[in-house]
Amino acid sequence: MNQVKLILVYALSVGLNFSGFCQDVDGTARVSFDFSVFPLEPGNWTGILYAPNGDPEKGTKELLFNPHERTLGFSYNGPTPVVFFREMTNSEGVIEFQRVGTIDPGEGKLRDDIMLFFLPLSETETYNVSFMFDSPNTFPEDSLVFFNTTGATFFGILGEERLRLAPGASEPIDLNGYFEEPTPIGLVIEREEGYQKVLMNKLRFSPDRRTLMILRSPKNPNSFRIRTQRLTEYTGSRGSSDVLEP
C-alpha cells in the first residue's frame, strides 16, 4: 500500500494581485502594499530585515514576529521580488546583506493589504515565505478563510458547506448561521485505495469576527492527521489596533 505523505509546499504565487503595480522608467517592475507577518513554526525570529523601498543601502526595517498573533504595520514600495535578509559581517569585517527569503508577486490588479507567513527551513537560517490577500473582499467580516500550507488538496464539510481546499487561500465562507452551535468539520485526502481522514473537529464561531484557519502538515511524517492553527480577529469597534489572534 502506497503511503501518502503530505509534503509542505508553499506556492509563492496563487493568482495574487497587489496594489499600485507599476514600472520604473528602466522597465523594472515595482509594487506597493502594506503587510503583516506571522511565523508558522518555532525558529530564530530576530534580525530579519527588509528594505521598505527595496534598497537596503537606503534604509532597513526589522520584522517583528509574535507566535500568537500577526504583527501589523509594515509597508513596501519597491521592485520585485521582495527580499528579506539579515546583516552579516564577512571575514574582512564588512557588513553584507544575506538573503533569507523572498516573495515575487508579479504583475497584478489593484488590491489591498497582504499577510505574509514565514516557515523556517530546517537548520538553514532561511525561510519559505507565502502570502494571501487581506481585503474586505477576500477576507470579510463574519467569514472563515482556510490557508492551506501543504501540497495536498483536501475535501470535506463544514456544517452544510462542501469544501475543496487546494494549496493557498480559500474563498471566504460566510459564517452567518453557524453562531448558535458548534460546527462540525471533517477533511479527507484522496488516496489510491480510497479516502483517508485528516481532520475531525467541532468549531465555535461568534459574530463580528473573522477567522483564519491555517492547515499545516502532520508533525509526524508517517501520520495523516494534519495540524491546524486558528487566528480570530474581532471586527467590531476597537479600531485600527485589532489583531489576528488565537
XYZ file of C-alpha atoms in Angstrom:
246
model
C 0.000 0.000 0.000
C 1.447 3.321 -1.025
C 1.974 5.732 1.831
C 0.651 9.194 1.078
C 2.796 11.871 2.624
C 1.815 15.482 2.877
C 4.779 17.450 1.646
C 4.910 21.031 2.837
C 4.964 23.194 -0.248
C 4.359 26.911 -0.491
C 3.016 28.398 -3.685
C 4.630 31.797 -3.798
C 2.087 32.997 -6.315
C -1.507 31.703 -6.391
C -3.197 34.305 -8.538
C -2.489 37.098 -6.067
C -2.547 40.740 -7.067
C -1.032 43.757 -5.376
C -1.901 47.428 -5.024
C -0.084 50.066 -7.021
C 1.702 47.895 -9.589
C 3.829 49.963 -11.960
C 7.178 50.012 -13.707
C 10.204 52.270 -13.391
C 11.443 54.082 -16.464
C 14.082 51.343 -16.860
C 11.338 48.693 -17.043
C 11.817 47.316 -13.515
C 8.538 46.059 -12.037
C 7.538 47.694 -8.764
C 4.766 47.055 -6.256
C 3.358 48.966 -3.306
C 1.464 47.324 -0.435
C 1.017 47.156 3.329
C 1.542 43.825 5.041
C 1.557 41.874 8.292
C 3.718 38.877 9.260
C 3.165 35.626 11.148
C 5.575 32.760 11.997
C 4.385 29.211 11.294
C 6.886 27.309 13.442
C 9.369 27.961 16.271
C 12.606 29.426 14.971
C 15.044 32.309 15.095
C 12.729 35.259 14.556
C 15.140 38.076 15.394
C 17.159 40.135 12.960
C 15.052 39.511 9.854
C 15.086 42.731 7.831
C 13.604 44.188 4.681
C 14.168 47.441 2.799
C 10.892 49.426 2.590
C 11.956 50.856 -0.796
C 13.811 47.741 -1.967
C 17.344 49.102 -1.445
C 18.955 48.116 1.901
C 21.609 50.760 1.401
C 18.844 53.381 1.774
C 17.373 52.001 4.975
C 16.069 48.803 6.508
C 13.368 47.784 8.971
C 13.261 44.713 11.194
C 10.256 42.395 11.031
C 8.765 41.664 14.449
C 7.211 38.239 14.956
C 4.707 37.079 17.557
C 3.881 33.325 17.688
C 0.351 34.087 18.908
C -0.799 36.829 16.528
C 0.178 38.504 13.305
C 2.264 41.690 13.505
C 0.879 44.688 11.608
C 2.354 47.923 10.383
C 4.787 47.124 7.546
C 4.825 48.762 4.111
C 6.755 48.143 0.911
C 7.168 50.267 -2.204
C 9.890 48.909 -4.423
C 10.941 46.400 -7.078
C 10.047 42.738 -7.248
C 10.965 40.246 -5.989
C 10.696 41.481 -2.393
C 13.768 40.334 -0.459
C 14.136 39.567 3.258
C 17.637 39.364 4.711
C 19.945 39.534 7.700
C 23.031 41.654 8.212
C 26.187 39.543 8.317
C 29.824 40.529 8.831
C 32.241 38.822 6.449
C 35.805 37.750 7.202
C 37.070 41.219 6.306
C 34.722 42.914 8.762
C 32.439 44.287 6.064
C 28.678 44.171 6.656
C 26.816 42.230 3.974
C 23.134 41.544 3.426
C 22.418 37.814 3.366
C 19.153 36.833 1.656
C 16.938 34.610 3.823
C 13.651 34.685 1.888
C 11.744 36.295 -0.981
C 8.293 36.760 -2.439
C 7.644 37.532 -6.089
C 4.161 38.998 -6.598
C 4.500 39.569 -10.327
C 2.119 41.814 -12.201
C -1.396 42.247 -10.894
C -4.516 44.319 -10.457
C -5.157 46.761 -7.626
C -5.637 45.048 -4.252
C -5.327 45.772 -0.529
C -3.034 44.528 2.242
C -1.445 41.083 2.363
C -0.470 38.656 5.122
C 2.960 37.013 4.970
C 3.585 33.615 6.555
C 7.173 32.610 7.363
C 8.266 28.982 7.677
C 11.851 28.299 8.829
C 13.633 25.781 6.630
C 15.456 23.139 8.634
C 18.818 24.248 10.001
C 19.478 26.748 7.211
C 18.503 30.137 8.703
C 16.363 30.707 5.613
C 12.583 30.917 5.298
C 9.869 29.865 2.934
C 7.505 32.841 2.609
C 3.905 32.526 1.457
C 1.126 35.103 1.383
C -2.569 35.822 1.000
C -4.753 38.869 0.415
C -6.184 40.761 3.358
C -9.082 42.775 1.933
C -12.820 43.190 2.578
C -13.485 41.001 -0.466
C -11.024 38.195 0.194
C -11.445 38.111 3.990
C -14.662 39.881 5.059
C -16.325 40.152 8.452
C -18.168 37.045 9.715
C -16.207 34.797 7.377
C -13.822 31.852 7.556
C -10.826 31.503 5.253
C -8.673 28.388 5.088
C -4.986 28.871 4.316
C -3.636 25.518 3.179
C 0.145 25.401 3.618
C 0.501 21.798 2.444
C 0.966 20.451 -1.046
C -2.228 18.393 -0.767
C -5.837 19.135 -1.707
C -8.436 18.265 0.940
C -12.145 17.513 0.603
C -14.799 17.621 3.278
C -17.567 19.541 5.002
C -18.000 22.456 7.368
C -21.549 22.268 8.686
C -23.552 22.176 5.447
C -20.712 23.613 3.329
C -18.886 21.332 0.896
C -15.143 22.000 0.946
C -12.377 21.594 -1.582
C -9.219 23.128 -0.150
C -6.335 23.394 -2.595
C -2.953 24.828 -1.508
C -3.121 28.535 -0.719
C -6.031 30.661 0.464
C -9.635 29.514 0.049
C -12.586 31.642 -0.906
C -14.223 33.176 2.209
C -17.038 31.140 3.767
C -19.981 33.094 5.205
C -20.370 32.118 8.890
C -23.816 33.626 9.427
C -25.946 30.702 10.509
C -23.086 28.983 12.347
C -23.055 31.093 15.521
C -25.538 29.170 17.664
C -23.967 25.710 17.969
C -20.525 24.151 17.475
C -19.983 23.451 13.772
C -18.567 20.066 12.734
C -15.686 19.984 10.278
C -14.269 16.927 8.562
C -11.496 16.753 5.958
C -10.133 13.841 3.943
C -7.367 13.296 1.416
C -7.797 11.146 -1.670
C -5.645 8.027 -1.942
C -5.412 5.209 -4.481
C -7.399 2.915 -2.197
C -9.972 5.499 -1.124
C -10.207 8.484 1.198
C -8.195 8.993 4.391
C -9.416 11.211 7.251
C -7.018 14.005 8.104
C -9.155 16.219 10.376
C -12.281 15.801 12.525
C -13.375 18.527 14.932
C -16.084 20.977 16.013
C -15.581 24.730 15.775
C -17.343 27.594 17.542
C -17.823 30.927 15.791
C -19.061 34.306 17.067
C -20.433 37.337 15.176
C -18.360 40.469 14.467
C -15.263 38.393 13.823
C -13.394 36.745 11.016
C -11.424 33.530 11.304
C -8.305 32.296 9.530
C -7.729 28.546 9.764
C -4.166 27.586 8.835
C -3.761 23.974 7.688
C -0.294 22.536 8.268
C 1.423 19.250 7.525
C 1.465 16.484 10.167
C 4.106 16.739 12.854
C 4.956 13.091 12.226
C 5.705 12.439 8.521
C 4.101 8.989 8.827
C 0.825 10.436 10.116
C -2.186 11.629 8.140
C -3.514 13.931 10.876
C -2.862 17.474 9.755
C -2.261 20.298 12.211
C -4.407 23.428 12.387
C -3.861 26.885 13.812
C -6.788 29.234 14.237
C -6.441 33.021 14.225
C -9.542 35.085 15.001
C -9.942 38.840 14.558
C -12.609 40.953 16.215
C -14.060 43.312 13.600
C -16.224 45.488 15.854
C -15.456 48.989 17.120
C -11.943 48.600 18.552
C -10.403 50.426 15.617
C -7.032 50.002 13.939
C -5.389 48.183 16.842
C -7.264 44.943 16.039
C -5.039 41.913 15.508
C -5.484 38.353 14.439
C -5.025 36.190 17.489
C -5.752 32.599 18.538
